Amino acid sequence: MVAPLDEVLWVSLPYIVIVVFIGGHVYRYAVDQYAWTSKSSELLEKRWLNMGSQLFHWGILIVILGHIIGLLVPPGVTQAMGVTTEEYHKMAIVLGGASGLVAYLGAWILFLRRLLIPRVRKTSDATDFLVLVLILITMTLGLYNTLIYDIFVHPFPYRSTIGAWLRSVLVLQPNPNYMVNVPITFQLHIIFAYILFLIWPFTRLVHVWSYPIFYLRRAWIIYRRQGGRRWLFMLRANFIKEIFRHLLPREKFNNNWSEIDNADRAWEDLYRNRWQYDKVVRSTHGVNCTGSCSWRIYVKDGIVVWEHQAVDYPTNGPNMPEYEPRGCPRGASFSWYIYSPLRIKHPYVRGELMRLWREALSKTGDPVRAWEYIVTNPELANRYKSARGKGGFVRASWDEVLELISAALIYTIKTYGPDRIFGFTPIPAMSMVSFSSGSRFLELIGGVMLSFYDWYADLPIASPQVWGEQTDVHESADWFNSMYIIVWGTNIAMTRTPDAHFLAEARYRGTKVVVVTTDYTDVTKFADLWIAPKPGTDAALAMSMVHVILREFYVDRQVEYFINYVKKYTDLPFLVILEKSGDVYIPSRFLRASDLGLNVPNAEWKTVVLDLDTKRLVIPNGSIGFRWSNEGKWNLKLEDSITGKPIDPALTLLGLHDDVVLVRTYVFDERGPIPIVRGVPVKKLNVGNKDFIVTTVYDLLLAHVGVNRGLPGDYPSSYDDPKPSHRPGRNQ
Ligand code: SF4
């Protein structure tokens, strides 16, 4: 007579477990494929994982193999193979025990890693712990049965009891009598295994069925796998008809040159479904890409299913290459990123800072005081700052990071004032809403809005502040009009992919391309000449080039085109005030119309040049003071803005100078800032009761880069002079 509990445990429960196990996997695969993953935390911690995972997985494979042989193969089979029950038993204890211990050690390492390493713990959910705890309990019982009960208590014939019961379950003739006298620890081992199998489909354990052996022959990240539906297609198709279709009569026509194939076409649904859509919207890719290419986005059931270049940019005219097809492979695969399990959807904070913040908050009980507690303590401040650049981010809640950021802002405003807060939000070309919300916030709190150039530092720093325009650079299509292009500090093929073709097309009309990169990047393939400076020396190379250009095209020989160009398009002729600093002078600010007492609009924002024709100080058109003055002089005509007469700005004061003074500038190298004192020609002005000593930006530039014009100071004597900086000899 079998007790009701035994009926439940050894007759009903096994089938419930099997149904949930199989049904759960089908359900999970159907509705939750994107989360079908081992949820690897390898990025967060490698050492323990490597050790624990290797031990556990290799050990458990042998353990599972042992269970399969021990439970599913009847003892009679192994006996017929010449292995006696005693021999099998010993082998099971030695091999099973050893591999079990290895797996057990690995499981403990994985469990402790998840528990003790904060960043792994923070990214674990309850099921991750549950799985490990259940594995540990089940293995503890299994090892006890194998290594203690079997050896020290009583050898238990589990193959003829538990094995026989399992086989009876699998052939649908469950016989609980086999289990009635099984020791309790063996029964508990099975019951905990039940629980493991029950939760299996709903946890990370599903990754067991996705062991990445196929990675050997395909991409290593797969977000959609259409092959998974194949069995559905097999069911839908008329399978029998499909098999015998070659024997069925076929309809032929066209003098038997054509025939109608009876092949099942259900497989085509795969493709039809793949390319179905409900609507098309216009968008671009918010991946910090300034390409901002126009794309048509195909949407089905609210999901982006595919995308296509819009291909409707206006033409560039008859003698220019077109923009189209504008887009890049990154953009074409962007819909995959959107649904990638790797996509960041929560705030992450550097772990060190988070730890400090939580401690400080619990200590002070006030967010602003907590922030103050951290940043005013040099040791604490150094702890989170020195962790920068080392990764170690942990997930936080939106509320927590909002509180932290608000506290930091409030503390800074209270302590230093709102204009100590600098910020920038995503570039307007990408998203007007995020750009506007961030900039409005900064304006409202009295902070300082940086420009996109200062933020990303991939274009001239402070350019918008100087020019009053967001972007003063030309459009990429204009590369086609250049005859000589130096590509430096950019990898156009990678970072301006949709525009890179203009660079290639320019070469067809004879443009020479020089590429300066330390390594062979994607853009190097465009080069007629590839210059590969040692890493970290390209600034020295640039300074040497500037020195040679100034020396040979402006000083030793004056090339009219270059001279006129810098007079018209640069600030080199503007006058700069010099201020006394000890025995020497230092450059201060531009001389302005307001310094001359001129009553003109925005006088504080208008710079001054010396006109070579009249030898008078004049206010040229085009400086920032004209930007908003509505005088109609926001242009680069070389004219006196007051009289409207043409001017010829003096580039240098040499020859017109009242004196030569020593000016101190700095070069920066591995020793830090090194002062350099060099002579520049100056004019002495007296305006009202004020005296000014001024020189031009050009004269300061020549002094700074060490172009010797016979003036006093620390100038190099030749290109080969190794002493002061900024000339070729040293920069070699
Ligand atoms: S360059 Fe590529 S990623 Fe950037 S917007 Fe264009 S298509 Fe998208």
mmCIF file of N, CA, C and O in Angstrom, residues 440-468:
data_model
loop_
_atom_site.group_PDB
_atom_site.id
_atom_site.type_symbol
_atom_site.label_atom_id
_atom_site.label_comp_id
_atom_site.label_asym_id
_atom_site.label_seq_id
_atom_site.Cartn_x
_atom_site.Cartn_y
_atom_site.Cartn_z
ATOM 1 N N ARG A 440 17.612 74.904 -21.112
ATOM 2 C CA ARG A 440 16.680 75.736 -20.336
ATOM 3 C C ARG A 440 16.959 75.586 -18.843
ATOM 4 O O ARG A 440 16.957 76.564 -18.097
ATOM 5 N N PHE A 441 17.210 74.359 -18.425
ATOM 6 C CA PHE A 441 17.507 74.129 -17.013
ATOM 7 C C PHE A 441 18.731 74.939 -16.597
ATOM 8 O O PHE A 441 18.728 75.632 -15.577
ATOM 9 N N LEU A 442 19.791 74.878 -17.412
ATOM 10 C CA LEU A 442 21.017 75.612 -17.073
ATOM 11 C C LEU A 442 20.755 77.115 -17.013
ATOM 12 O O LEU A 442 21.240 77.813 -16.124
ATOM 13 N N GLU A 443 19.977 77.608 -17.981
ATOM 14 C CA GLU A 443 19.696 79.047 -17.988
ATOM 15 C C GLU A 443 18.895 79.427 -16.752
ATOM 16 O O GLU A 443 19.139 80.450 -16.122
ATOM 17 N N LEU A 444 17.915 78.589 -16.379
ATOM 18 C CA LEU A 444 17.052 78.934 -15.249
ATOM 19 C C LEU A 444 17.808 78.966 -13.930
ATOM 20 O O LEU A 444 17.504 79.777 -13.051
ATOM 21 N N ILE A 445 18.774 78.082 -13.761
ATOM 22 C CA ILE A 445 19.498 78.096 -12.487
ATOM 23 C C ILE A 445 20.675 79.073 -12.519
ATOM 24 O O ILE A 445 21.380 79.232 -11.540
ATOM 25 N N GLY A 446 20.872 79.716 -13.653
ATOM 26 C CA GLY A 446 21.965 80.685 -13.729
ATOM 27 C C GLY A 446 23.296 80.032 -14.037
ATOM 28 O O GLY A 446 24.355 80.607 -13.773
ATOM 29 N N GLY A 447 23.258 78.827 -14.602
ATOM 30 C CA GLY A 447 24.506 78.135 -14.950
ATOM 31 C C GLY A 447 25.048 78.625 -16.283
ATOM 32 O O GLY A 447 24.518 79.564 -16.892
ATOM 33 N N VAL A 448 26.114 78.007 -16.730
ATOM 34 C CA VAL A 448 26.760 78.409 -17.983
ATOM 35 C C VAL A 448 26.576 77.298 -19.005
ATOM 36 O O VAL A 448 26.875 76.146 -18.734
ATOM 37 N N MET A 449 26.061 77.703 -20.147
ATOM 38 C CA MET A 449 25.816 76.736 -21.222
ATOM 39 C C MET A 449 27.075 76.634 -22.079
ATOM 40 O O MET A 449 27.516 77.619 -22.659
ATOM 41 N N LEU A 450 27.625 75.458 -22.133
ATOM 42 C CA LEU A 450 28.789 75.264 -22.997
ATOM 43 C C LEU A 450 28.327 75.047 -24.432
ATOM 44 O O LEU A 450 27.146 74.847 -24.674
ATOM 45 N N SER A 451 29.255 75.085 -25.326
ATOM 46 C CA SER A 451 28.885 74.761 -26.701
ATOM 47 C C SER A 451 29.220 73.300 -26.948
ATOM 48 O O SER A 451 29.997 72.681 -26.228
ATOM 49 N N PHE A 452 28.662 72.812 -28.005
ATOM 50 C CA PHE A 452 28.876 71.431 -28.405
ATOM 51 C C PHE A 452 30.375 71.176 -28.650
ATOM 52 O O PHE A 452 30.918 70.121 -28.335
ATOM 53 N N TYR A 453 31.080 72.207 -29.124
ATOM 54 C CA TYR A 453 32.503 72.046 -29.390
ATOM 55 C C TYR A 453 33.291 71.821 -28.099
ATOM 56 O O TYR A 453 34.200 71.001 -28.042
ATOM 57 N N ASP A 454 32.931 72.614 -27.067
ATOM 58 C CA ASP A 454 33.679 72.487 -25.809
ATOM 59 C C ASP A 454 33.395 71.157 -25.154
ATOM 60 O O ASP A 454 34.224 70.592 -24.459
ATOM 61 N N TRP A 455 32.168 70.685 -25.371
ATOM 62 C CA TRP A 455 31.746 69.474 -24.683
ATOM 63 C C TRP A 455 32.434 68.244 -25.267
ATOM 64 O O TRP A 455 33.019 67.444 -24.584
ATOM 65 N N TYR A 456 32.355 68.118 -26.602
ATOM 66 C CA TYR A 456 32.918 66.931 -27.222
ATOM 67 C C TYR A 456 34.383 67.108 -27.573
ATOM 68 O O TYR A 456 35.078 66.140 -27.827
ATOM 69 N N ALA A 457 34.795 68.388 -27.658
ATOM 70 C CA ALA A 457 36.188 68.706 -27.958
ATOM 71 C C ALA A 457 36.638 68.111 -29.292
ATOM 72 O O ALA A 457 37.798 67.809 -29.466
ATOM 73 N N ASP A 458 35.695 67.916 -30.211
ATOM 74 C CA ASP A 458 36.123 67.375 -31.502
ATOM 75 C C ASP A 458 36.156 68.465 -32.569
ATOM 76 O O ASP A 458 36.351 68.192 -33.741
ATOM 77 N N LEU A 459 35.950 69.711 -32.150
ATOM 78 C CA LEU A 459 36.053 70.825 -33.084
ATOM 79 C C LEU A 459 36.679 71.990 -32.314
ATOM 80 O O LEU A 459 36.918 71.874 -31.117
ATOM 81 N N PRO A 460 36.958 73.128 -32.969
ATOM 82 C CA PRO A 460 37.735 74.170 -32.274
ATOM 83 C C PRO A 460 37.066 74.625 -30.976
ATOM 84 O O PRO A 460 35.922 75.082 -30.985
ATOM 85 N N ILE A 461 37.801 74.498 -29.890
ATOM 86 C CA ILE A 461 37.282 74.880 -28.573
ATOM 87 C C ILE A 461 36.920 76.364 -28.581
ATOM 88 O O ILE A 461 37.657 77.188 -29.102
ATOM 89 N N ALA A 462 35.777 76.694 -27.986
ATOM 90 C CA ALA A 462 35.306 78.078 -27.831
ATOM 91 C C ALA A 462 34.996 78.741 -29.169
ATOM 92 O O ALA A 462 34.745 79.943 -29.210
ATOM 93 N N SER A 463 34.964 77.978 -30.231
ATOM 94 C CA SER A 463 34.671 78.581 -31.532
ATOM 95 C C SER A 463 33.335 79.339 -31.531
ATOM 96 O O SER A 463 33.274 80.483 -31.979
ATOM 97 N N PRO A 464 32.248 78.753 -30.996
ATOM 98 C CA PRO A 464 30.982 79.499 -31.035
ATOM 99 C C PRO A 464 31.038 80.789 -30.222
ATOM 100 O O PRO A 464 30.433 81.783 -30.601
ATOM 101 N N GLN A 465 31.768 80.763 -29.086
ATOM 102 C CA GLN A 465 31.841 81.980 -28.288
ATOM 103 C C GLN A 465 32.586 83.066 -29.046
ATOM 104 O O GLN A 465 32.237 84.238 -28.982
ATOM 105 N N VAL A 466 33.642 82.689 -29.771
ATOM 106 C CA VAL A 466 34.439 83.679 -30.492
ATOM 107 C C VAL A 466 33.689 84.194 -31.707
ATOM 108 O O VAL A 466 33.642 85.387 -31.979
ATOM 109 N N TRP A 467 33.039 83.272 -32.419
ATOM 110 C CA TRP A 467 32.432 83.657 -33.688
ATOM 111 C C TRP A 467 30.957 84.017 -33.572
ATOM 112 O O TRP A 467 30.386 84.559 -34.511
ATOM 113 N N GLY A 468 30.351 83.696 -32.416
ATOM 114 C CA GLY A 468 28.928 83.992 -32.275
ATOM 115 C C GLY A 468 28.045 83.086 -33.104
ATOM 116 O O GLY A 468 26.885 83.364 -33.341
#
